[in-house]
């Protein structure tokens, strides 16, 4: 069973096609047609809805490097409902545009619009209106988070800080408008706080969008108790001892709550579709009309959403490395961490990596997409793999054995259920959309060595649109220099959007090693790029364009390295 709130009312579902998206559920099952269907692929933002993380939802706090929990998430976030499975709303509060207004008598003339809605009216931010509900939800989300951050009790709106131009633009960067234009919409975003403050001063009624006390009912009502009892009975009939959360016409969705449960259900259904955020996999449902028979959803596994620092020198696989040069620590990221969850971690340990996040997808996608999904998807234009390749990352894979219940083997013994392997990420990608993953395998985490002072990371992404666009090509360069900064001792060059798989430009790398840390060395190395890759030609760029641009980007990295050294010595 999945349980969530929709516009303040609780919903419990057991009999539903697991492939049902939030948009389909809203429009076809609940008649909530205020949420519009645009592109059906998570690009336009017309279908944007707002979601609240409930206190007892399976959304863990992130672990810091000391193992202590800290809250790195905001209470509200947006998603593209067209590619988000409704099962991902389990334990959450889902809100649409019609819920924002304070309209207790359901009478439009008596309704008090949400500040985001009122601002759109006053600034004439809507023309045809098709995209407007999505814009309103994105603006309402940044407004509510700003209000809650300023005063968690939300008691005094006048204390809320004014939203900046950049914050407003960032909030709607995943929403497209074809007729109104962005100027009045941005003006509406800047006006929201003023409207809220004015209402507070006038003591006007302000609708509280949060679900708080009612969430205790999520696990304690009689209905829930009955559902739990039913699930317990069903468990005895399941070959893996675990009942599906959703079941319809032979199609099933499982929601394991731990790695042990995931291992068991994957051993029983090795051909199942593993679903994390589903920001790319969702297209298989909406664009290719795939009806997945068995889905294993990872959203409830807290172990996949945590991170830690690992002492690399204590790792037996690192014994042969030079102790002076070998990284002393590795950052271990759970494969289920979303972009938004990873952002504060990268801001602390890899600032230049974090800066790229604002150019990866949209806020709606970054709220759902995961690092494990981005890598396992093996797309040649994925933004994370080439950067991770340059950072010499490794990937932790787990291969679950088929269910051997028939042979009398005890599956409670975890050793007989799976085997683990940690391999360099450079060995993970085999061919277009082909990786080391097999039936019954999944990604546990990513290991990234921390950088030393003599290591420098440069990342350049080229796309037709600066934000929320697919890479035409991406170059990530990690350059290691000597103590005096005059010699290149090592280099890792990750390429994305160039070939069928993300890859390392090994010939270019070798051409840099031992050379002077000067621009001329990078110009010379760029000439051998053709030995590493023959770029592809597609709708985003030609082979010749990609080759030329990446060569110039490599030279740009050299200029940045030299400029940085001059700044340090100035």
PDB file of N, CA, C and O in Angstrom, residues 8 32 72 84 102 209 267 295 318 333 337 419 435 445 465 479 508 512-513 517 555:
ATOM      1  N   UNK A   8      -4.438  18.073   0.842  1.00  0.00           N
ATOM      2  CA  UNK A   8      -4.942  18.039   2.208  1.00  0.00           C
ATOM      3  C   UNK A   8      -5.752  16.821   2.569  1.00  0.00           C
ATOM      4  O   UNK A   8      -6.121  16.656   3.742  1.00  0.00           O
ATOM      5  N   UNK A  32      -8.354  16.140 -11.295  1.00  0.00           N
ATOM      6  CA  UNK A  32      -7.633  17.377 -10.974  1.00  0.00           C
ATOM      7  C   UNK A  32      -6.981  17.896 -12.254  1.00  0.00           C
ATOM      8  O   UNK A  32      -5.786  17.746 -12.475  1.00  0.00           O
ATOM      9  N   UNK A  72      19.407  18.679   5.261  1.00  0.00           N
ATOM     10  CA  UNK A  72      19.905  19.425   4.102  1.00  0.00           C
ATOM     11  C   UNK A  72      18.806  19.645   3.074  1.00  0.00           C
ATOM     12  O   UNK A  72      19.077  20.025   1.953  1.00  0.00           O
ATOM     13  N   UNK A  84       6.828  11.368 -13.055  1.00  0.00           N
ATOM     14  CA  UNK A  84       7.001  10.911 -11.671  1.00  0.00           C
ATOM     15  C   UNK A  84       5.936   9.882 -11.345  1.00  0.00           C
ATOM     16  O   UNK A  84       4.735  10.154 -11.475  1.00  0.00           O
ATOM     17  N   UNK A 102      -6.834  30.215  -0.535  1.00  0.00           N
ATOM     18  CA  UNK A 102      -7.646  30.006   0.657  1.00  0.00           C
ATOM     19  C   UNK A 102      -9.099  30.202   0.239  1.00  0.00           C
ATOM     20  O   UNK A 102      -9.603  31.329   0.185  1.00  0.00           O
ATOM     21  N   UNK A 209      -0.168  25.776   4.081  1.00  0.00           N
ATOM     22  CA  UNK A 209      -0.142  24.663   3.132  1.00  0.00           C
ATOM     23  C   UNK A 209       0.421  23.382   3.723  1.00  0.00           C
ATOM     24  O   UNK A 209       0.307  22.318   3.135  1.00  0.00           O
ATOM     25  N   UNK A 267      16.657 -10.614  -5.878  1.00  0.00           N
ATOM     26  CA  UNK A 267      17.022 -12.010  -6.129  1.00  0.00           C
ATOM     27  C   UNK A 267      15.821 -12.798  -6.652  1.00  0.00           C
ATOM     28  O   UNK A 267      15.965 -13.713  -7.470  1.00  0.00           O
ATOM     29  N   UNK A 295       8.302  -3.483 -10.909  1.00  0.00           N
ATOM     30  CA  UNK A 295       9.126  -2.316 -10.605  1.00  0.00           C
ATOM     31  C   UNK A 295       9.592  -2.418  -9.154  1.00  0.00           C
ATOM     32  O   UNK A 295       8.795  -2.705  -8.258  1.00  0.00           O
ATOM     33  N   UNK A 318      44.557   0.010  -1.854  1.00  0.00           N
ATOM     34  CA  UNK A 318      45.382   1.204  -2.006  1.00  0.00           C
ATOM     35  C   UNK A 318      46.792   1.008  -1.469  1.00  0.00           C
ATOM     36  O   UNK A 318      47.562   1.949  -1.360  1.00  0.00           O
ATOM     37  N   UNK A 333      29.274   8.308  -1.781  1.00  0.00           N
ATOM     38  CA  UNK A 333      27.913   8.800  -1.966  1.00  0.00           C
ATOM     39  C   UNK A 333      26.978   7.638  -2.248  1.00  0.00           C
ATOM     40  O   UNK A 333      27.258   6.807  -3.119  1.00  0.00           O
ATOM     41  N   UNK A 337      21.150   9.205  -3.741  1.00  0.00           N
ATOM     42  CA  UNK A 337      21.159  10.636  -3.436  1.00  0.00           C
ATOM     43  C   UNK A 337      20.765  11.441  -4.668  1.00  0.00           C
ATOM     44  O   UNK A 337      21.299  11.236  -5.754  1.00  0.00           O
ATOM     45  N   UNK A 419      26.813 -10.615  -4.271  1.00  0.00           N
ATOM     46  CA  UNK A 419      28.252 -10.383  -4.224  1.00  0.00           C
ATOM     47  C   UNK A 419      28.504  -8.924  -4.595  1.00  0.00           C
ATOM     48  O   UNK A 419      27.799  -8.346  -5.418  1.00  0.00           O
ATOM     49  N   UNK A 435      26.477  -1.611 -19.762  1.00  0.00           N
ATOM     50  CA  UNK A 435      27.391  -1.440 -18.635  1.00  0.00           C
ATOM     51  C   UNK A 435      27.690  -2.786 -17.995  1.00  0.00           C
ATOM     52  O   UNK A 435      27.255  -3.830 -18.478  1.00  0.00           O
ATOM     53  N   UNK A 445      26.816   2.616  -4.522  1.00  0.00           N
ATOM     54  CA  UNK A 445      27.359   3.933  -4.237  1.00  0.00           C
ATOM     55  C   UNK A 445      28.512   4.283  -5.152  1.00  0.00           C
ATOM     56  O   UNK A 445      28.965   3.477  -5.979  1.00  0.00           O
ATOM     57  N   UNK A 465      21.329  25.887 -25.140  1.00  0.00           N
ATOM     58  CA  UNK A 465      20.711  26.750 -24.144  1.00  0.00           C
ATOM     59  C   UNK A 465      21.544  26.642 -22.873  1.00  0.00           C
ATOM     60  O   UNK A 465      21.948  25.553 -22.488  1.00  0.00           O
ATOM     61  N   UNK A 479      43.839  18.295 -13.280  1.00  0.00           N
ATOM     62  CA  UNK A 479      45.251  18.484 -13.570  1.00  0.00           C
ATOM     63  C   UNK A 479      46.030  18.489 -12.262  1.00  0.00           C
ATOM     64  O   UNK A 479      45.749  19.280 -11.353  1.00  0.00           O
ATOM     65  N   UNK A 508      45.480  12.100 -24.759  1.00  0.00           N
ATOM     66  CA  UNK A 508      45.641  13.505 -24.380  1.00  0.00           C
ATOM     67  C   UNK A 508      46.241  13.612 -22.973  1.00  0.00           C
ATOM     68  O   UNK A 508      47.099  14.462 -22.718  1.00  0.00           O
ATOM     69  N   UNK A 512      50.081  15.274 -21.673  1.00  0.00           N
ATOM     70  CA  UNK A 512      50.259  16.364 -20.708  1.00  0.00           C
ATOM     71  C   UNK A 512      51.241  16.014 -19.599  1.00  0.00           C
ATOM     72  O   UNK A 512      51.915  16.898 -19.056  1.00  0.00           O
ATOM     73  N   UNK A 513      51.324  14.742 -19.260  1.00  0.00           N
ATOM     74  CA  UNK A 513      52.147  14.314 -18.119  1.00  0.00           C
ATOM     75  C   UNK A 513      53.623  14.634 -18.377  1.00  0.00           C
ATOM     76  O   UNK A 513      54.182  14.313 -19.435  1.00  0.00           O
ATOM     77  N   UNK A 517      53.651  23.327 -16.944  1.00  0.00           N
ATOM     78  CA  UNK A 517      52.282  23.793 -16.709  1.00  0.00           C
ATOM     79  C   UNK A 517      52.073  25.117 -17.417  1.00  0.00           C
ATOM     80  O   UNK A 517      51.890  26.178 -16.798  1.00  0.00           O
ATOM     81  N   UNK A 555      42.494  23.845 -24.095  1.00  0.00           N
ATOM     82  CA  UNK A 555      43.407  24.994 -24.031  1.00  0.00           C
ATOM     83  C   UNK A 555      42.910  25.997 -22.988  1.00  0.00           C
ATOM     84  O   UNK A 555      43.716  26.589 -22.245  1.00  0.00           O
TER      85      UNK A 555
END
